[in-house]
Amino acid sequence: VGARGCGGVWRRAWQHGAGGPCPSSCGQRAATSNGRGGAVPVGKSGLAPWVPVVGLEIHAQISSNSKLFSGSQVQFAAPPNSLVSFFDASLPGTLPVLNRRCVEAAVMTGLALNCSINKKSLFDRKHYFYADLPAGYQITQQRVPIAVNGSLSYSLCTDNKMSQMVTKTVRIKQIQLEQDSGKSLHDDTRSQTLVDLNRAGVGLMEVVMEPDMCCGEEAAAAVRELQLILQTLGSSQAVMAEGQLRVDANVSVHHPGEPYGVRTEVKNINSIRFLAKAVDYEIQRQIEELENGGTILNETRAFDSKLGCTVPMRDKEGKQDYRFMPEPNLPPLILYDAKSLPANMNHQQVVNIDWIHERLPDLPSVKRAKLVDQYGILPEHSFTLLNEDGLTEFFENVVKQTQMKPKKVIGWILNILLSYLKQHSLTVKESPVSSVLMADLLNLVEKKEISSTAAKQVLAELWKGEGKTPLEIVKEKKLELIQDQKELEQICQAVIDGQENEVIMMVLG
Amino acid sequence: ALEKGVWRFQVSAALREGHVSPRELCQRCLALIKSTRFLNAYISVAEETALKQAEESEKRYKRGQPLGILDGIPVAVKDNFNTAGIETTCASNMLKGYISPYNATVVQKLLDQGAVLLGKTNLDEFAMGSGSTDGVFGPVRNPWSYSRQYKEKSVPKSHSEDEESNWVITGGSSGGSAAAVSSFTCFAALGSDTGGSTRNPAAHCGVVGLKPTYGLISRHGLIPLVNSMDVPGILTRCVDDAAVVLGSLAGHDPKDSTTIQDNFKPFELPDSPDVSKLSIGIPKEYQAPGLSSEILALWSKAADLFKNAGAKVIEVSLPHTRYSIVCYHVLCTAEVASNMARFDGLEYGHRSEMNKSTESMYAATRREGFNDVVRGRILSGNYFLLKQNYENYFIKAQKVRRLIANDFLKVFGSGVDILLTPTTLSDAAPYMEFIKEDNRTRSAQDDILTQAANMAGLPAINVPTALSERGLPVGLQFIGRSFQEKQLLTVAKWFEKQVKFPMIQLEEGKWHNHDVFQHQKSASFS
């Protein structure tokens, strides 16, 4: 079980300092650090194989109008403490009332992640003192969470050219509903802490992934797939930059056949790119530490994105005992399916798992398969289409408006449009070239009115966003392909005539 | 003095017929509160808002459109229920001066039905206690300490100093509410009941104390002691009044997820209840060590009353009840530790001057804000919740709780309708004697006969039964099936009629405004 994924790669990387086949990026990173870490005693232990183990705990903020247990609105970047109910501020005597929408979002997510949904789940209190936790405890689902035993399949490419994809699976241990905390802002100069409770009590889904991954690239791919699923379901907006998706990584390394090593928890990772970096750094750090005869502490570390490394976090109050206790103010959360649904039950009062199941939208994996099937594009292209927000729609719109085959269209979209957007850090929606203009342009190519090279020139003009149509640009720049045989002959003749010597040389060989 | 039988919210009829106006009634109650300040029953008196409410009520009566039987009836509320605009202190430094921005659901319901809220009544700090002696505003004095009945039998008449040291406690923790009802300063009061906190002071003060089924009345706005056992309690002078208040408070509250979903239909009790077809269970375990012989005798006399009325009276066994106190100790302190975590001085309540660090501010705030009893319970509760102890204490206690509840289910399943038990081991102790033992010891003793009903969530009621040899009230307890309040109160009413509990005869002189008081007595509620 332990050596799932690419455990062997690290050994190879370590031994030979070169990328193995799966996935090479991990190997290269390891190789780089090997090179960097000149002090590592390769001779002594360089041959010892290491198996990195990576598990993830992901907090996804539920997309909902109101909070998990109160009627307060949920909104990003609202004025401080403007979205705080009596319950959120933990005024004495207030009680939690479960938000149905949050339950449905969790059920949806559980189903999409192939979990079994617990028809009865429970809420617990997790105690700790912190300024942004007004009640002194968080309501969570420690004992019986709403969904358990799922799986998430994700794919990643095995080389940098993106031509070979492998699909892997990570087991989902559980999904639990819980409250978000508020935010503390420390003002060091005036030595005060300011507390904003707008976020306090917002619904979270904590998705716990089993330690089935072995490198940053895998972790990143798994999180990206989860993010796409959440966004497709609408159960979370899952924007990492806005804190709607927060990832903590548990990392350890061990030798094959031996028990898992001591793990560290890496926090403060706020983008998928940093996740890969943080995990790989931490794996490498642990290997080096152990190779140097050191030990790994069971500690929480923070990823410093500027330095690209993990550093020990100041432990809040040493070892925490959260003193879990059942939440006495919430009855067990009972969910129904078509079979167990009582006939006389008010439908507003119940959550029906089957009903939600029937209404699940197409998940990213299904969408990709449909794209491959319908347009004959390569699987890896379908990944790229889904990975960029709005790109699938852009592609499909172009396809609808052009005679060019989808297989050819995809090349234009991915190689030309997307790389341009990436270069200029633009999203698909911000593209200066709309799908209509793109289709017009591709139609010119398809009708052989311009060459591909000319089309690229036209695009270069279109990026300027001056409102000209492709045809106008073609006319202006005289980029049309010449269709008239005689005219073509004349041009050729003129060229030959002008280069008499060269022609003679050629004829003479 | 009027007979007990005509007490049932009689004042409501007087209001309707215009014999007394809501304003007058309110003023008299306020005057009486002033003249009985020495009882220390009230923490805050909301004179201004009460008079305003009474005026509104008066207008409704004048229009001939009172809101119902509670319209214009002066009531008091234990100071652990949130009341918008009136301080809610829990008799603790932690919440001294705290004014809640909202009304507890039960308070709102009373106000919505026209009741006039006179003020907030005294209690043990955060309702932790059984004497109403452990709050920051000082102990509550039992009005019976100043009754002719008690004086004649117990107090040496010579020294006034002796009198001072002979006053008896109200019981608790809802002692302020019990004293307020017993001394006629209000017609009904809300208490809370977690281990007996409504029934115990009701017994000691000679009033009716009802703890309804868990989940029948909203806890929203009740500052919790033990969420899984807390129930708002009702204190009145007669069973019919309790039924009226229950009818006005019961039912689902969307703000409290533990309230029942079903609609609750308010009920009236029959004028001549019939108990002949009932089966009354006498749990033998309630013959607990320390039960006074006179209460034991009273209990058996009560059983005979039922027998003579044709009811089946049988001895039953609740074998696990004797574990209820130790079990309660674990569950109560665990929930207390958790519930009290919110008092950190940040959002509301007391905040210490200490500002070395957030942690030191928390520590100082909680040390200054809570008394020893509260801090002790927090400490032991946190101990029981530690990872290494959780299985051995909390889980075990939960299992024992289930056994205790199952005992009741078995007995009720065997055909018993109502259980009859004593409410307290003895009559009220003099304050000087009571404080010789610490709060923990006292609570363990005093809750022994009432606690199990909270464990099982069952409805239970104290009915004042007789006066002890010392001239102090003694009550008996009826425990009913879940949500069978109507049956429970019907039996209680029948019993009330049989025993004809004497009215408190207050000494003149101590009660300065005797005229007011006289009127008060005759004008009872319902």
PDB file of C-alpha atoms in Angstrom, chain B residues 166-335:
ATOM      1  CA  ASN B 166     -32.332  31.322  61.297  1.00  0.00           C
ATOM      2  CA  TRP B 167     -33.528  32.217  57.859  1.00  0.00           C
ATOM      3  CA  VAL B 168     -33.659  29.289  55.541  1.00  0.00           C
ATOM      4  CA  ILE B 169     -32.469  28.903  51.983  1.00  0.00           C
ATOM      5  CA  THR B 170     -34.780  28.693  48.993  1.00  0.00           C
ATOM      6  CA  GLY B 171     -33.032  25.804  47.363  1.00  0.00           C
ATOM      7  CA  GLY B 172     -31.810  26.291  43.873  1.00  0.00           C
ATOM      8  CA  SER B 173     -30.636  27.187  41.537  1.00  0.00           C
ATOM      9  CA  SER B 174     -33.912  28.917  40.584  1.00  0.00           C
ATOM     10  CA  GLY B 175     -34.336  30.170  44.150  1.00  0.00           C
ATOM     11  CA  GLY B 176     -35.066  33.753  43.117  1.00  0.00           C
ATOM     12  CA  SER B 177     -37.946  32.645  40.924  1.00  0.00           C
ATOM     13  CA  ALA B 178     -39.358  30.371  43.615  1.00  0.00           C
ATOM     14  CA  ALA B 179     -39.109  33.115  46.239  1.00  0.00           C
ATOM     15  CA  ALA B 180     -40.682  35.631  43.869  1.00  0.00           C
ATOM     16  CA  VAL B 181     -43.721  33.437  43.260  1.00  0.00           C
ATOM     17  CA  SER B 182     -43.953  32.354  46.877  1.00  0.00           C
ATOM     18  CA  SER B 183     -43.824  35.943  48.170  1.00  0.00           C
ATOM     19  CA  PHE B 184     -46.555  37.092  45.752  1.00  0.00           C
ATOM     20  CA  THR B 185     -44.320  39.549  43.897  1.00  0.00           C
ATOM     21  CA  CYS B 186     -45.278  37.889  40.631  1.00  0.00           C
ATOM     22  CA  PHE B 187     -47.782  35.317  39.452  1.00  0.00           C
ATOM     23  CA  ALA B 188     -45.497  33.054  37.525  1.00  0.00           C
ATOM     24  CA  ALA B 189     -41.775  32.825  37.010  1.00  0.00           C
ATOM     25  CA  LEU B 190     -39.411  31.041  34.697  1.00  0.00           C
ATOM     26  CA  GLY B 191     -36.669  28.940  36.125  1.00  0.00           C
ATOM     27  CA  SER B 192     -34.372  26.452  34.516  1.00  0.00           C
ATOM     28  CA  ASP B 193     -34.006  22.823  35.451  1.00  0.00           C
ATOM     29  CA  THR B 194     -30.920  20.752  34.736  1.00  0.00           C
ATOM     30  CA  GLY B 195     -30.778  18.498  37.767  1.00  0.00           C
ATOM     31  CA  GLY B 196     -33.706  19.746  39.782  1.00  0.00           C
ATOM     32  CA  SER B 197     -33.106  23.491  39.782  1.00  0.00           C
ATOM     33  CA  THR B 198     -36.794  24.319  39.360  1.00  0.00           C
ATOM     34  CA  ARG B 199     -38.345  21.535  41.427  1.00  0.00           C
ATOM     35  CA  ASN B 200     -35.960  21.808  44.362  1.00  0.00           C
ATOM     36  CA  PRO B 201     -36.584  25.504  45.185  1.00  0.00           C
ATOM     37  CA  ALA B 202     -40.279  25.008  44.387  1.00  0.00           C
ATOM     38  CA  ALA B 203     -40.385  22.328  47.077  1.00  0.00           C
ATOM     39  CA  HIS B 204     -38.581  24.504  49.601  1.00  0.00           C
ATOM     40  CA  CYS B 205     -40.692  27.568  48.845  1.00  0.00           C
ATOM     41  CA  GLY B 206     -44.044  25.813  48.670  1.00  0.00           C
ATOM     42  CA  VAL B 207     -44.844  26.482  45.029  1.00  0.00           C
ATOM     43  CA  VAL B 208     -45.528  24.401  41.971  1.00  0.00           C
ATOM     44  CA  GLY B 209     -42.374  23.728  39.935  1.00  0.00           C
ATOM     45  CA  LEU B 210     -42.710  22.085  36.536  1.00  0.00           C
ATOM     46  CA  LYS B 211     -39.839  20.704  34.508  1.00  0.00           C
ATOM     47  CA  PRO B 212     -41.351  19.876  31.109  1.00  0.00           C
ATOM     48  CA  THR B 213     -40.108  17.142  28.775  1.00  0.00           C
ATOM     49  CA  TYR B 214     -36.754  17.921  27.153  1.00  0.00           C
ATOM     50  CA  GLY B 215     -37.481  19.323  23.717  1.00  0.00           C
ATOM     51  CA  LEU B 216     -40.968  20.614  24.486  1.00  0.00           C
ATOM     52  CA  ILE B 217     -39.846  24.163  25.277  1.00  0.00           C
ATOM     53  CA  SER B 218     -37.186  26.116  23.424  1.00  0.00           C
ATOM     54  CA  ARG B 219     -33.830  26.641  25.086  1.00  0.00           C
ATOM     55  CA  HIS B 220     -32.882  29.389  22.660  1.00  0.00           C
ATOM     56  CA  GLY B 221     -31.734  32.268  24.822  1.00  0.00           C
ATOM     57  CA  LEU B 222     -31.319  30.207  27.968  1.00  0.00           C
ATOM     58  CA  ILE B 223     -27.665  30.488  28.941  1.00  0.00           C
ATOM     59  CA  PRO B 224     -26.793  26.830  29.134  1.00  0.00           C
ATOM     60  CA  LEU B 225     -25.575  24.759  32.003  1.00  0.00           C
ATOM     61  CA  VAL B 226     -25.877  21.282  30.439  1.00  0.00           C
ATOM     62  CA  ASN B 227     -27.416  21.564  26.980  1.00  0.00           C
ATOM     63  CA  SER B 228     -28.540  17.976  26.878  1.00  0.00           C
ATOM     64  CA  MET B 229     -30.481  18.296  30.146  1.00  0.00           C
ATOM     65  CA  ASP B 230     -31.464  21.958  30.503  1.00  0.00           C
ATOM     66  CA  VAL B 231     -35.171  22.671  30.326  1.00  0.00           C
ATOM     67  CA  PRO B 232     -36.899  25.974  31.035  1.00  0.00           C
ATOM     68  CA  GLY B 233     -38.905  25.454  34.210  1.00  0.00           C
ATOM     69  CA  ILE B 234     -42.213  26.965  35.256  1.00  0.00           C
ATOM     70  CA  LEU B 235     -42.943  28.168  38.784  1.00  0.00           C
ATOM     71  CA  THR B 236     -46.499  29.066  39.781  1.00  0.00           C
ATOM     72  CA  ARG B 237     -48.742  28.952  42.800  1.00  0.00           C
ATOM     73  CA  CYS B 238     -50.996  26.224  41.440  1.00  0.00           C
ATOM     74  CA  VAL B 239     -50.985  23.443  38.884  1.00  0.00           C
ATOM     75  CA  ASP B 240     -53.565  25.102  36.634  1.00  0.00           C
ATOM     76  CA  ASP B 241     -51.354  28.163  36.312  1.00  0.00           C
ATOM     77  CA  ALA B 242     -48.437  25.958  35.345  1.00  0.00           C
ATOM     78  CA  ALA B 243     -50.582  24.391  32.616  1.00  0.00           C
ATOM     79  CA  VAL B 244     -51.437  27.843  31.252  1.00  0.00           C
ATOM     80  CA  VAL B 245     -47.801  28.952  31.156  1.00  0.00           C
ATOM     81  CA  LEU B 246     -46.762  25.642  29.628  1.00  0.00           C
ATOM     82  CA  GLY B 247     -49.367  26.092  26.914  1.00  0.00           C
ATOM     83  CA  SER B 248     -47.990  29.516  26.106  1.00  0.00           C
ATOM     84  CA  LEU B 249     -44.373  28.375  25.863  1.00  0.00           C
ATOM     85  CA  ALA B 250     -44.379  24.877  24.423  1.00  0.00           C
ATOM     86  CA  GLY B 251     -43.786  23.917  20.829  1.00  0.00           C
ATOM     87  CA  HIS B 252     -41.237  23.859  18.070  1.00  0.00           C
ATOM     88  CA  ASP B 253     -38.746  26.692  17.796  1.00  0.00           C
ATOM     89  CA  PRO B 254     -36.790  26.945  14.546  1.00  0.00           C
ATOM     90  CA  LYS B 255     -34.000  28.490  16.607  1.00  0.00           C
ATOM     91  CA  ASP B 256     -33.628  25.382  18.770  1.00  0.00           C
ATOM     92  CA  SER B 257     -33.027  22.237  16.733  1.00  0.00           C
ATOM     93  CA  THR B 258     -33.670  20.041  19.754  1.00  0.00           C
ATOM     94  CA  THR B 259     -37.311  21.082  20.077  1.00  0.00           C
ATOM     95  CA  ILE B 260     -39.990  18.707  18.843  1.00  0.00           C
ATOM     96  CA  GLN B 261     -41.307  19.168  15.328  1.00  0.00           C
ATOM     97  CA  ASP B 262     -44.907  18.266  16.144  1.00  0.00           C
ATOM     98  CA  ASN B 263     -47.409  20.929  16.963  1.00  0.00           C
ATOM     99  CA  PHE B 264     -48.198  21.293  20.610  1.00  0.00           C
ATOM    100  CA  LYS B 265     -51.800  21.862  21.568  1.00  0.00           C
ATOM    101  CA  PRO B 266     -52.286  23.828  24.772  1.00  0.00           C
ATOM    102  CA  PHE B 267     -54.662  22.057  27.129  1.00  0.00           C
ATOM    103  CA  GLU B 268     -56.865  22.798  30.075  1.00  0.00           C
ATOM    104  CA  LEU B 269     -57.003  20.509  33.031  1.00  0.00           C
ATOM    105  CA  PRO B 270     -60.292  18.913  34.030  1.00  0.00           C
ATOM    106  CA  ASP B 271     -61.980  20.491  37.038  1.00  0.00           C
ATOM    107  CA  SER B 272     -62.508  17.163  38.737  1.00  0.00           C
ATOM    108  CA  PRO B 273     -59.649  14.960  37.675  1.00  0.00           C
ATOM    109  CA  ASP B 274     -60.107  11.240  37.960  1.00  0.00           C
ATOM    110  CA  VAL B 275     -57.166   9.129  39.029  1.00  0.00           C
ATOM    111  CA  SER B 276     -59.009   5.896  39.636  1.00  0.00           C
ATOM    112  CA  LYS B 277     -57.842   4.278  36.422  1.00  0.00           C
ATOM    113  CA  LEU B 278     -54.236   5.203  36.884  1.00  0.00           C
ATOM    114  CA  SER B 279     -51.277   3.174  37.920  1.00  0.00           C
ATOM    115  CA  ILE B 280     -48.946   5.070  40.246  1.00  0.00           C
ATOM    116  CA  GLY B 281     -45.418   3.762  40.631  1.00  0.00           C
ATOM    117  CA  ILE B 282     -43.460   4.180  43.840  1.00  0.00           C
ATOM    118  CA  PRO B 283     -39.768   3.762  43.020  1.00  0.00           C
ATOM    119  CA  LYS B 284     -38.136   2.083  45.966  1.00  0.00           C
ATOM    120  CA  GLU B 285     -34.718   3.579  45.231  1.00  0.00           C
ATOM    121  CA  TYR B 286     -36.080   7.008  46.132  1.00  0.00           C
ATOM    122  CA  GLN B 287     -36.084   5.911  49.731  1.00  0.00           C
ATOM    123  CA  ALA B 288     -32.607   7.340  49.684  1.00  0.00           C
ATOM    124  CA  PRO B 289     -30.203   7.638  52.599  1.00  0.00           C
ATOM    125  CA  GLY B 290     -30.846  10.931  54.327  1.00  0.00           C
ATOM    126  CA  LEU B 291     -34.538  11.067  53.486  1.00  0.00           C
ATOM    127  CA  SER B 292     -36.240  12.618  56.474  1.00  0.00           C
ATOM    128  CA  SER B 293     -38.745  10.478  58.266  1.00  0.00           C
ATOM    129  CA  GLU B 294     -41.478  13.060  57.980  1.00  0.00           C
ATOM    130  CA  ILE B 295     -41.076  13.221  54.218  1.00  0.00           C
ATOM    131  CA  LEU B 296     -41.080   9.443  54.071  1.00  0.00           C
ATOM    132  CA  ALA B 297     -44.317   9.436  56.047  1.00  0.00           C
ATOM    133  CA  LEU B 298     -45.818  12.099  53.814  1.00  0.00           C
ATOM    134  CA  TRP B 299     -44.851  10.142  50.735  1.00  0.00           C
ATOM    135  CA  SER B 300     -46.578   7.029  51.979  1.00  0.00           C
ATOM    136  CA  LYS B 301     -49.634   9.049  52.989  1.00  0.00           C
ATOM    137  CA  ALA B 302     -49.742  10.400  49.465  1.00  0.00           C
ATOM    138  CA  ALA B 303     -49.573   6.884  48.075  1.00  0.00           C
ATOM    139  CA  ASP B 304     -52.517   5.992  50.285  1.00  0.00           C
ATOM    140  CA  LEU B 305     -54.482   8.923  48.915  1.00  0.00           C
ATOM    141  CA  PHE B 306     -54.154   7.470  45.447  1.00  0.00           C
ATOM    142  CA  LYS B 307     -54.955   3.992  46.671  1.00  0.00           C
ATOM    143  CA  ASN B 308     -58.063   5.261  48.352  1.00  0.00           C
ATOM    144  CA  ALA B 309     -59.100   7.032  45.178  1.00  0.00           C
ATOM    145  CA  GLY B 310     -59.030   3.718  43.357  1.00  0.00           C
ATOM    146  CA  ALA B 311     -55.662   4.061  41.655  1.00  0.00           C
ATOM    147  CA  LYS B 312     -53.305   1.147  41.432  1.00  0.00           C
ATOM    148  CA  VAL B 313     -50.230   1.920  43.524  1.00  0.00           C
ATOM    149  CA  ILE B 314     -47.261  -0.340  42.982  1.00  0.00           C
ATOM    150  CA  GLU B 315     -43.675  -0.392  44.056  1.00  0.00           C
ATOM    151  CA  VAL B 316     -41.306  -0.193  41.117  1.00  0.00           C
ATOM    152  CA  SER B 317     -37.549  -0.292  40.760  1.00  0.00           C
ATOM    153  CA  LEU B 318     -35.254   2.118  38.965  1.00  0.00           C
ATOM    154  CA  PRO B 319     -32.004   0.332  39.768  1.00  0.00           C
ATOM    155  CA  HIS B 320     -29.648   2.732  38.049  1.00  0.00           C
ATOM    156  CA  THR B 321     -31.022   5.919  39.537  1.00  0.00           C
ATOM    157  CA  ARG B 322     -28.483   5.751  42.332  1.00  0.00           C
ATOM    158  CA  TYR B 323     -25.735   6.332  39.795  1.00  0.00           C
ATOM    159  CA  SER B 324     -27.366   9.442  38.434  1.00  0.00           C
ATOM    160  CA  ILE B 325     -25.466  11.920  40.601  1.00  0.00           C
ATOM    161  CA  VAL B 326     -21.996  10.624  39.840  1.00  0.00           C
ATOM    162  CA  CYS B 327     -22.949  10.238  36.196  1.00  0.00           C
ATOM    163  CA  TYR B 328     -24.345  13.755  36.205  1.00  0.00           C
ATOM    164  CA  HIS B 329     -21.133  15.045  37.694  1.00  0.00           C
ATOM    165  CA  VAL B 330     -19.162  13.870  34.658  1.00  0.00           C
ATOM    166  CA  LEU B 331     -21.664  14.913  31.991  1.00  0.00           C
ATOM    167  CA  CYS B 332     -22.433  18.238  33.630  1.00  0.00           C
ATOM    168  CA  THR B 333     -18.866  19.335  34.163  1.00  0.00           C
ATOM    169  CA  ALA B 334     -17.878  18.255  30.642  1.00  0.00           C
ATOM    170  CA  GLU B 335     -20.600  20.364  29.067  1.00  0.00           C
TER     171      GLU B 335
END
